[in-house]
Short mmCIF file of C-alpha atoms in Angstrom, two decimals:
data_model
loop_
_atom_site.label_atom_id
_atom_site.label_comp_id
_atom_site.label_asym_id
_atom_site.label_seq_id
_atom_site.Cartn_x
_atom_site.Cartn_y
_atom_site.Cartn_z
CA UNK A 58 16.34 -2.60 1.05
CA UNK A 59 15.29 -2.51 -2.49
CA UNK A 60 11.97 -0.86 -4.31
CA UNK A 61 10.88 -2.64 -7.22
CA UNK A 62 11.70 -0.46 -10.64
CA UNK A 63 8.18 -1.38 -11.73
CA UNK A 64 6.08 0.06 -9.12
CA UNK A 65 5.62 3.60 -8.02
CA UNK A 66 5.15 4.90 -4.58
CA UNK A 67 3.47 7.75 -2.31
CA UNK A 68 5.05 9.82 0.29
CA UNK A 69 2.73 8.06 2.30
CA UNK A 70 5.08 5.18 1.69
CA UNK A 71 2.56 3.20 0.02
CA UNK A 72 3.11 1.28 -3.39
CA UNK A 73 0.89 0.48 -6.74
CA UNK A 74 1.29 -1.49 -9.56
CA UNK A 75 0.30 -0.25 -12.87
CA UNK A 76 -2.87 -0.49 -13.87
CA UNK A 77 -3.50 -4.24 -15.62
CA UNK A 78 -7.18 -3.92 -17.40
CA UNK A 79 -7.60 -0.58 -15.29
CA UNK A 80 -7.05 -2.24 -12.02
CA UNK A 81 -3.87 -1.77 -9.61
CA UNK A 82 -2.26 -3.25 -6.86
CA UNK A 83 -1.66 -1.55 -3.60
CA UNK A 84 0.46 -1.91 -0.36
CA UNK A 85 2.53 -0.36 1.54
CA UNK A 86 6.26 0.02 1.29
CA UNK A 87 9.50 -2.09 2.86
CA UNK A 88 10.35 0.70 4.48
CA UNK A 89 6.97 1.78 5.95
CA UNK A 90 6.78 -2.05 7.42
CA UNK A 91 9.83 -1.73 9.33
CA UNK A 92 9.29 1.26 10.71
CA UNK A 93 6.17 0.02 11.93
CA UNK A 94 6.98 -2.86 13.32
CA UNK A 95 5.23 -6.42 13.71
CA UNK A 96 1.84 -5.38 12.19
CA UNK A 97 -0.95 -7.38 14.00
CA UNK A 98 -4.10 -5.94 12.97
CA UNK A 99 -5.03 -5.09 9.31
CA UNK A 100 -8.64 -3.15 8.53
CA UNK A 101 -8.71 -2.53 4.86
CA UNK A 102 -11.40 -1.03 2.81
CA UNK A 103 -14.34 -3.35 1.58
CA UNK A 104 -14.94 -4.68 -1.94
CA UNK A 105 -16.82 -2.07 -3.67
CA UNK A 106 -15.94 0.87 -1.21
CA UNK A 107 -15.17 3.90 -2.68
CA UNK A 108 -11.26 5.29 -2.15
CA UNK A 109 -9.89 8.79 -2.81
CA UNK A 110 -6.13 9.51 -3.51
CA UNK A 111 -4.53 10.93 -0.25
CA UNK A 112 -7.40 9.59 2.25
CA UNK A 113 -6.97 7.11 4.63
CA UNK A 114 -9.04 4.35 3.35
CA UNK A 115 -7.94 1.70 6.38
CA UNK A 116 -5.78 1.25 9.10
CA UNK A 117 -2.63 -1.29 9.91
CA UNK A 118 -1.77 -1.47 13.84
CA UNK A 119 1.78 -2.96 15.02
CA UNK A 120 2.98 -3.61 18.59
CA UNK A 121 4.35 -0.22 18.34
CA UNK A 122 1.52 2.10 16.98
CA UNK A 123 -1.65 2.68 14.52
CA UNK A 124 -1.06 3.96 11.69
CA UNK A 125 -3.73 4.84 9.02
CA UNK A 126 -3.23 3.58 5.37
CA UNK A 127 -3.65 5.70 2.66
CA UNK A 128 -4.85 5.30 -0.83
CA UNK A 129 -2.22 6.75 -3.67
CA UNK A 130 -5.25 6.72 -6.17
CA UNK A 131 -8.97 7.18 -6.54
CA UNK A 132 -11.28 4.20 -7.53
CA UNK A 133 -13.84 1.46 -6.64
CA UNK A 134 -11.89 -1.42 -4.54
CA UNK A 135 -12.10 -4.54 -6.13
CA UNK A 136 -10.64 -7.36 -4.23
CA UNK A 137 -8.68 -7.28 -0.46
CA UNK A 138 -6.37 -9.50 0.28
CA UNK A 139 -7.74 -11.95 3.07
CA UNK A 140 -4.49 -13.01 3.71
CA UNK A 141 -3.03 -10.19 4.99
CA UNK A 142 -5.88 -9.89 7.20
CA UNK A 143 -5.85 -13.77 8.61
CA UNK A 144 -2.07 -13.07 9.11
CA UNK A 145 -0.80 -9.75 9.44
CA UNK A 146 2.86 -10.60 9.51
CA UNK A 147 2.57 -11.01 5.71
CA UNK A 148 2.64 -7.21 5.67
CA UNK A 149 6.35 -7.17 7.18
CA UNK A 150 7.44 -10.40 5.62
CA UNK A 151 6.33 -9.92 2.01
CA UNK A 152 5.49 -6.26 1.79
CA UNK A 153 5.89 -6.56 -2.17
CA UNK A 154 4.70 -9.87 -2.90
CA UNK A 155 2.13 -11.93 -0.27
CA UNK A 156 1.73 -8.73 1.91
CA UNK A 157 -0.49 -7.04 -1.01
CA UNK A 158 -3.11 -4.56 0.67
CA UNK A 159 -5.98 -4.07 -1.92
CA UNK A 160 -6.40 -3.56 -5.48
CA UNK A 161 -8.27 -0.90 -6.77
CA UNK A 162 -10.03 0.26 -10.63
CA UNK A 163 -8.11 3.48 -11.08
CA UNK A 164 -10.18 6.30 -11.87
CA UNK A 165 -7.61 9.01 -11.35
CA UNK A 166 -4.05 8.91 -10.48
CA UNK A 167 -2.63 11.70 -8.87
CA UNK A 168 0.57 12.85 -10.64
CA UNK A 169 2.64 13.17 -7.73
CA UNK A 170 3.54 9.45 -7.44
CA UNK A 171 7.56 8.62 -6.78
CA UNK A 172 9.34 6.81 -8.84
CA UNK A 173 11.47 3.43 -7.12
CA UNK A 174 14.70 5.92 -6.98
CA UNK A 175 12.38 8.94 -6.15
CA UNK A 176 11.21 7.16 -3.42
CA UNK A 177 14.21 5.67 -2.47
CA UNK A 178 16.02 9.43 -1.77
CA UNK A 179 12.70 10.26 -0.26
CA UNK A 180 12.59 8.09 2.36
CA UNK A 181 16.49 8.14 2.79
CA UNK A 182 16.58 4.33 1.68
#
């Protein structure tokens, strides 16, 4: 399993692009997909809700557990991805590309975000 050099990752095991015009990308890792299993269920924050770095801000349930997503930065959500909440399996299938979460204008960043090899020896991957 690779991490993509470009993004950079919480020890939550979720993922964000950087910032394009102040907004970024978020989901949740490779790693945190397989260890969760088929997801089924995805309940993401609403357009225009306010998230908070290191809050859960939503919630992804598999066949095997809940488990509560977390944001890695603070900001005003501007667009979900309906896709991933139509079909769920997007989440395990294309955790980096089509299994997107939410995107979010960054306010603050906290500056304990992992880099892809960071993460990588963090999550023994």
């Amino acid at each position: 399993m690779s991490n993509p050099q470009q993004l950079r990752y919480s020890k939550e095991h979720e993922w964000l692009t950087a910032a394009e015009d102040g907004v970024s990308t978020v989901g949740i890792t490779e790693f945190a997909a397989n260890a969760l299993g088929d997801v089924v269920y995805v309940q993401l924050p609403d357009v225009g809700d306010t998230v908070t770095a290191g809050e859960t801000c939503g919630e992804l349930e598999s066949t095997k557990s809940v488990s509560d997503l977390y944001s890695p930065v603070s900001g005003e959500v501007t667009e979900t991805n309906q896709d991933a909440v139509d079909d769920p399996s997007l989440v395990n299938s294309a955790p980096f590309e089509g299994g997107w979460l939410f995107k979010v204008r960054v306010t603050q960043e906290p500056g304990d975000l992992l880099t892809a090899d960071e993460y990588t020896e963090f999550s023994g991957n």
